[in-house]
Amino acid sequence: METKLIIILILMIAGAIHSLHARDLLSAIVSYGVVGYSLVVGFLLLKAPDLAIVQIVVETIALIIMVSVLIISTREDLAEKSTVKIKGQSYVNIRNLSFVFFALVTGVMLLYFFNIVTTGLPELGIHETRMATEYIANGVEGTGSINLVTAVVFDYRGYDTLGEATILFTAVMGILAILRLKTHKI
Amino acid sequence: MKGMTIIVKNVTALLAGLVFLYGCYIVLHGHLTPGGGFAGGTIIAGSFILLVIANGIQYFRLKKEKEESSMFEGAGILCFLLLATGGLLLSVPVFFRNLLPGGTPGELFSAGVIPLYNIFVGIEVAAALLSIFLAFVIYKTEE
């Protein structure tokens, strides 16, 4: 199973890199879809059907929303140049340089923390945490829900679900506020 | 956006109801089978988006539709909060307490308030995704 996962991960990385470098934004969105749908196959291989259902539907609707944004805006990628020409003289684009700098710093930090985290993890498919053992042993009697994921999401970890729903609500309010502002100005 | 050919329109008219019912099934059986409020709500939103894409913008009176979906979104999250705080009013004050009797595990009407949470989250997610989509579509046509 790990070789299958490795193949899928390589496919995801290839899709992500292509979506970064594609000149046409529609092909960038399509190759971004490769990442999402490979993630669905990965979830199914790791035996998480709940996550796979959510991921496949959310991925489809996210692609539709991104394409509908693409229709509104431009289709060409407006890449930023490394030098700017003002009145014949060329200057170095500091914004571009700072982007590269922050990307490098963030990458090094992520690698460092990833290294710390992965040394302490148990092997794939084996859990040693106290809470998980408790949930699996007493989940059905405690909540009455056969599906253990729903029992954790809506009973043991109700606060987190409330936060999730609030995040979605706030995102919709932000989008509606921004679009309403623009239409009124025009 | 004008809508697609008559073949696509007829096929989506047949399919959208099935997709909607499948979303309802996923929401209602969230405590028995894989899925739940988030997945089912997204499928329900997908059935409406399918209709809007196939039939073009004139099909619904989209402006009114967007206001209604915003209202449903607010109502969904409000009911979720009320149900969560409802446990505070009764005998043992605990947030997110399971108020209702559990029933036998494995039946449709069991697990106390968990199916109700699923339904409210499903309504909220469906309305939220639909109003995001409709906001972009309406913005495009108003311009």
Coordinates of C-alpha atoms in Angstrom, one line a residue:
Chain A
M1 CA 0.0 0.0 0.0
E2 CA 2.9 2.4 0.7
T3 CA 4.1 2.2 -2.9
K4 CA 0.7 3.1 -4.1
L5 CA 0.6 6.1 -1.8
I6 CA 4.1 7.1 -2.9
I7 CA 2.9 7.0 -6.6
I8 CA -0.1 9.1 -5.7
L9 CA 2.0 11.6 -3.8
I10 CA 4.4 12.0 -6.7
L11 CA 1.4 12.6 -9.0
M12 CA 0.1 15.3 -6.6
I13 CA 3.5 17.0 -6.4
A14 CA 3.7 17.0 -10.3
G15 CA 0.2 18.5 -10.5
A16 CA 1.0 21.2 -8.0
I17 CA 4.2 22.2 -9.8
H18 CA 2.5 22.3 -13.1
S19 CA -0.3 24.4 -11.8
L20 CA 2.3 26.9 -10.5
H21 CA 4.0 27.2 -13.8
A22 CA 1.1 27.0 -16.3
R23 CA 0.7 30.2 -18.3
D24 CA -3.0 29.6 -19.0
L25 CA -4.9 29.9 -15.8
L26 CA -7.6 27.4 -16.9
S27 CA -5.0 24.6 -17.3
A28 CA -3.6 25.6 -13.9
I29 CA -7.0 25.0 -12.3
V30 CA -7.3 21.6 -14.1
S31 CA -3.9 20.5 -12.9
Y32 CA -4.9 21.7 -9.4
G33 CA -7.8 19.3 -9.7
V34 CA -5.3 16.5 -10.1
V35 CA -4.0 17.3 -6.6
G36 CA -7.5 17.2 -5.1
Y37 CA -8.7 14.0 -6.8
S38 CA -5.5 12.2 -6.1
L39 CA -6.1 13.1 -2.4
V40 CA -9.5 11.4 -2.7
V41 CA -7.7 8.1 -3.8
G42 CA -5.2 8.5 -1.0
F43 CA -8.0 8.9 1.6
L44 CA -9.7 5.8 0.2
L45 CA -6.5 3.8 0.4
L46 CA -6.0 4.9 4.0
K47 CA -9.6 3.7 4.7
A48 CA -11.2 7.1 5.5
P49 CA -14.5 7.1 3.4
D50 CA -15.9 10.0 5.3
L51 CA -13.1 12.3 4.3
A52 CA -13.1 10.9 0.8
I53 CA -16.8 11.8 0.3
V54 CA -16.3 15.3 1.6
Q55 CA -13.1 15.8 -0.4
I56 CA -14.5 14.6 -3.8
V57 CA -17.6 16.9 -3.5
V58 CA -15.8 19.9 -2.1
E59 CA -13.2 19.5 -4.8
T60 CA -15.8 19.5 -7.6
I61 CA -17.6 22.6 -6.3
A62 CA -14.3 24.4 -5.6
L63 CA -13.3 23.8 -9.2
I64 CA -16.6 25.2 -10.4
I65 CA -16.3 28.3 -8.2
M66 CA -12.7 28.9 -9.4
V67 CA -13.7 28.6 -13.0
S68 CA -16.6 31.0 -12.4
V69 CA -14.1 33.4 -10.9
L70 CA -11.8 32.9 -13.9
I71 CA -14.6 33.9 -16.3
I72 CA -15.0 37.2 -14.5
S73 CA -11.2 38.0 -14.4
T74 CA -8.5 37.4 -16.9
R75 CA -7.3 34.1 -18.3
E76 CA -3.7 35.0 -18.8
D77 CA -1.2 34.7 -15.9
L78 CA 0.1 38.2 -15.1
A79 CA 3.6 37.2 -14.0
E80 CA 5.6 39.7 -12.0
K81 CA 9.0 40.7 -13.5
S82 CA 12.2 40.8 -11.6
T83 CA 13.2 44.3 -12.8
V84 CA 11.0 47.3 -13.3
K85 CA 11.7 50.0 -15.9
I86 CA 10.9 53.6 -14.8
K87 CA 12.0 56.4 -17.2
G88 CA 14.5 54.3 -19.0
Q89 CA 16.3 53.2 -15.9
S90 CA 15.8 49.7 -14.6
Y91 CA 15.3 49.0 -10.9
V92 CA 15.2 45.7 -9.0
N93 CA 11.7 44.7 -8.0
I94 CA 11.9 44.6 -4.2
R95 CA 8.4 43.1 -3.9
N96 CA 9.4 40.1 -6.0
L97 CA 12.6 39.6 -4.0
S98 CA 10.8 39.7 -0.7
F99 CA 8.3 37.1 -1.9
V100 CA 11.2 34.8 -2.8
F101 CA 12.8 35.5 0.6
F102 CA 9.7 34.7 2.6
A103 CA 9.0 31.6 0.5
L104 CA 12.5 30.3 1.3
V105 CA 12.2 31.1 5.0
T106 CA 8.8 29.4 5.3
G107 CA 10.0 26.3 3.4
V108 CA 13.0 25.9 5.7
M109 CA 10.8 26.3 8.8
L110 CA 8.3 23.8 7.5
L111 CA 11.0 21.2 6.8
Y112 CA 12.5 21.7 10.3
F113 CA 9.1 21.2 12.1
F114 CA 8.2 18.3 9.8
N115 CA 11.5 16.6 10.8
I116 CA 10.7 17.1 14.5
V117 CA 7.1 15.8 14.1
T118 CA 7.9 12.7 12.0
T119 CA 10.5 11.4 14.4
G120 CA 7.9 11.0 17.2
L121 CA 5.2 9.4 15.1
P122 CA 4.3 5.7 15.4
E123 CA 4.1 3.6 12.2
L124 CA 1.4 4.0 9.6
G125 CA -1.9 2.5 10.7
I126 CA -1.0 2.0 14.4
H127 CA -2.2 4.4 17.0
E128 CA -1.0 4.8 20.6
T129 CA -2.9 7.8 21.7
R130 CA -5.1 7.4 24.9
M131 CA -8.1 9.3 23.5
A132 CA -8.4 7.3 20.3
T133 CA -8.4 4.0 22.3
E134 CA -11.1 5.5 24.6
Y135 CA -13.3 6.6 21.6
I136 CA -13.0 3.3 19.8
A137 CA -13.9 1.3 23.0
N138 CA -16.8 3.4 24.3
G139 CA -17.9 5.5 21.3
V140 CA -21.1 3.5 20.5
E141 CA -22.4 3.2 24.1
G142 CA -21.5 6.8 24.9
T143 CA -23.2 8.5 22.0
G144 CA -25.4 5.9 20.3
S145 CA -23.9 6.7 16.9
I146 CA -22.6 3.8 14.8
N147 CA -20.5 6.0 12.6
L148 CA -17.6 6.8 14.9
V149 CA -16.4 9.8 12.9
T150 CA -19.8 11.5 13.4
A151 CA -19.7 10.6 17.1
V152 CA -16.3 12.4 17.4
V153 CA -17.3 15.4 15.2
F154 CA -20.7 16.2 16.8
D155 CA -20.3 14.9 20.3
Y156 CA -16.8 14.6 21.7
R157 CA -15.5 17.5 19.6
G158 CA -18.5 19.6 19.2
Y159 CA -16.6 22.9 19.8
D160 CA -14.4 22.2 16.7
T161 CA -17.5 21.6 14.5
L162 CA -19.0 24.9 15.8
G163 CA -15.8 26.6 14.8
E164 CA -15.8 25.0 11.4
A165 CA -19.4 26.1 10.7
T166 CA -18.6 29.6 11.9
I167 CA -15.6 29.8 9.6
L168 CA -17.8 28.9 6.6
F169 CA -20.4 31.5 7.7
T170 CA -17.7 34.2 8.0
A171 CA -16.2 33.4 4.6
V172 CA -19.6 33.7 2.9
M173 CA -20.2 37.0 4.7
G174 CA -16.8 38.4 3.6
I175 CA -17.4 37.3 -0.1
L176 CA -20.9 38.9 -0.1
A177 CA -19.6 42.1 1.5
I178 CA -16.7 42.5 -1.0
L179 CA -18.9 41.8 -4.1
R180 CA -21.7 44.1 -2.9
L181 CA -19.2 46.9 -2.4
K182 CA -17.8 46.5 -5.9
T183 CA -21.2 46.4 -7.6
H184 CA -22.3 49.5 -5.9
K185 CA -19.2 51.5 -6.8
I186 CA -19.8 50.7 -10.5
Chain B
M1 CA -24.3 32.9 -19.5
K2 CA -27.1 31.7 -21.7
G3 CA -27.5 28.1 -20.7
M4 CA -26.7 24.9 -22.7
T5 CA -28.5 22.9 -25.3
I6 CA -31.9 21.2 -24.8
I7 CA -30.3 17.8 -24.3
V8 CA -28.3 19.0 -21.3
K9 CA -31.3 20.9 -19.9
N10 CA -33.5 17.8 -20.0
V11 CA -30.8 15.5 -18.6
T12 CA -30.1 17.9 -15.7
A13 CA -33.8 18.2 -15.0
L14 CA -34.0 14.5 -14.6
L15 CA -30.7 14.2 -12.6
A16 CA -30.9 17.2 -10.2
G17 CA -33.7 15.7 -8.2
L18 CA -31.8 12.4 -7.7
V19 CA -28.7 14.3 -6.7
F20 CA -30.7 16.3 -4.2
L21 CA -32.3 13.2 -2.7
Y22 CA -28.8 11.5 -2.5
G23 CA -27.6 14.6 -0.5
C24 CA -30.6 14.3 1.8
Y25 CA -29.8 10.6 2.3
I26 CA -26.2 11.3 3.2
V27 CA -27.3 14.0 5.7
L28 CA -30.0 11.9 7.4
H29 CA -27.8 8.7 7.6
G30 CA -24.8 10.6 8.8
H31 CA -24.7 8.7 12.1
L32 CA -25.0 5.3 10.5
T33 CA -22.9 5.4 7.2
P34 CA -19.9 7.4 6.0
G35 CA -20.8 11.0 5.3
G36 CA -22.7 13.6 7.4
G37 CA -23.7 17.2 7.4
F38 CA -20.7 18.6 5.5
A39 CA -20.6 16.0 2.7
G40 CA -24.4 15.9 2.3
G41 CA -24.8 19.7 2.3
T42 CA -22.2 20.0 -0.4
I43 CA -24.0 17.5 -2.6
I44 CA -27.3 19.4 -2.1
A45 CA -25.6 22.6 -3.1
G46 CA -24.2 20.8 -6.1
S47 CA -27.7 19.9 -7.4
F48 CA -28.7 23.5 -7.4
I49 CA -25.4 24.6 -9.0
L50 CA -26.0 21.9 -11.7
L51 CA -29.4 23.5 -12.5
V52 CA -28.1 27.0 -12.6
I53 CA -25.2 26.1 -14.9
A54 CA -27.3 24.1 -17.3
N55 CA -30.2 26.5 -17.6
G56 CA -28.4 29.7 -17.6
I57 CA -29.0 32.7 -15.4
Q58 CA -32.6 33.4 -16.4
Y59 CA -33.9 30.2 -15.0
F60 CA -34.2 31.2 -11.4
R61 CA -34.8 34.7 -10.3
L62 CA -31.3 34.5 -8.9
K63 CA -31.3 37.6 -6.9
K64 CA -34.2 36.5 -4.7
E65 CA -32.7 33.0 -4.6
K66 CA -29.4 34.4 -3.2
E67 CA -31.3 36.3 -0.4
E68 CA -33.2 33.1 0.5
S69 CA -30.0 31.0 0.6
S70 CA -28.3 33.6 2.8
M71 CA -31.3 33.4 5.1
F72 CA -31.2 29.6 5.3
E73 CA -27.5 29.8 6.1
G74 CA -28.0 32.1 9.0
A75 CA -31.0 30.0 10.3
G76 CA -28.9 26.8 10.1
I77 CA -26.0 28.0 12.2
L78 CA -28.4 29.7 14.6
C79 CA -30.3 26.5 15.2
F80 CA -27.0 24.7 15.6
L81 CA -26.0 27.2 18.3
L82 CA -29.4 27.0 20.0
L83 CA -29.3 23.2 20.1
A84 CA -25.7 23.3 21.5
T85 CA -26.6 25.8 24.3
G86 CA -29.9 24.0 25.0
G87 CA -28.0 21.6 27.2
L88 CA -27.1 24.5 29.5
L89 CA -30.7 25.1 30.4
L90 CA -31.6 21.6 31.6
S91 CA -30.5 19.6 34.7
V92 CA -26.7 19.2 34.1
P93 CA -25.3 22.4 32.5
V94 CA -22.9 21.1 29.8
F95 CA -22.3 22.7 26.4
F96 CA -23.1 20.2 23.5
R97 CA -25.0 17.9 25.8
N98 CA -27.0 15.0 24.3
L99 CA -30.5 16.1 25.3
L100 CA -32.6 13.4 23.7
P101 CA -32.8 9.7 24.6
G102 CA -30.3 7.5 22.7
G103 CA -32.5 4.8 21.3
T104 CA -31.0 1.5 20.0
P105 CA -27.8 2.1 18.0
G106 CA -28.1 1.3 14.3
E107 CA -31.6 2.6 13.7
L108 CA -32.4 5.8 11.8
F109 CA -34.0 7.5 14.9
S110 CA -31.2 7.0 17.4
A111 CA -28.1 8.7 18.8
G112 CA -30.1 11.6 20.4
V113 CA -29.4 15.0 18.9
I114 CA -26.6 14.0 16.6
P115 CA -29.0 13.6 13.5
L116 CA -30.3 17.1 14.3
Y117 CA -26.8 18.5 14.3
N118 CA -26.2 16.8 11.0
I119 CA -29.4 18.3 9.5
F120 CA -28.6 21.8 10.7
V121 CA -25.0 21.7 9.5
G122 CA -26.2 20.3 6.2
I123 CA -28.6 23.2 5.7
E124 CA -25.8 25.7 6.6
V125 CA -23.2 24.2 4.3
A126 CA -25.6 23.9 1.3
A127 CA -26.8 27.4 1.7
A128 CA -23.3 28.8 2.2
L129 CA -21.8 27.2 -0.9
L130 CA -24.9 28.1 -3.0
S131 CA -24.7 31.7 -2.0
I132 CA -21.0 31.9 -2.8
F133 CA -21.7 30.6 -6.3
L134 CA -24.7 32.8 -6.8
A135 CA -22.8 35.8 -5.6
F136 CA -20.1 35.3 -8.3
V137 CA -22.7 34.7 -11.0
I138 CA -24.9 37.7 -10.1
Y139 CA -21.8 39.9 -9.9
K140 CA -20.8 38.8 -13.4
T141 CA -24.2 39.7 -14.8
E142 CA -24.7 43.0 -13.0
E143 CA -21.4 44.4 -14.3

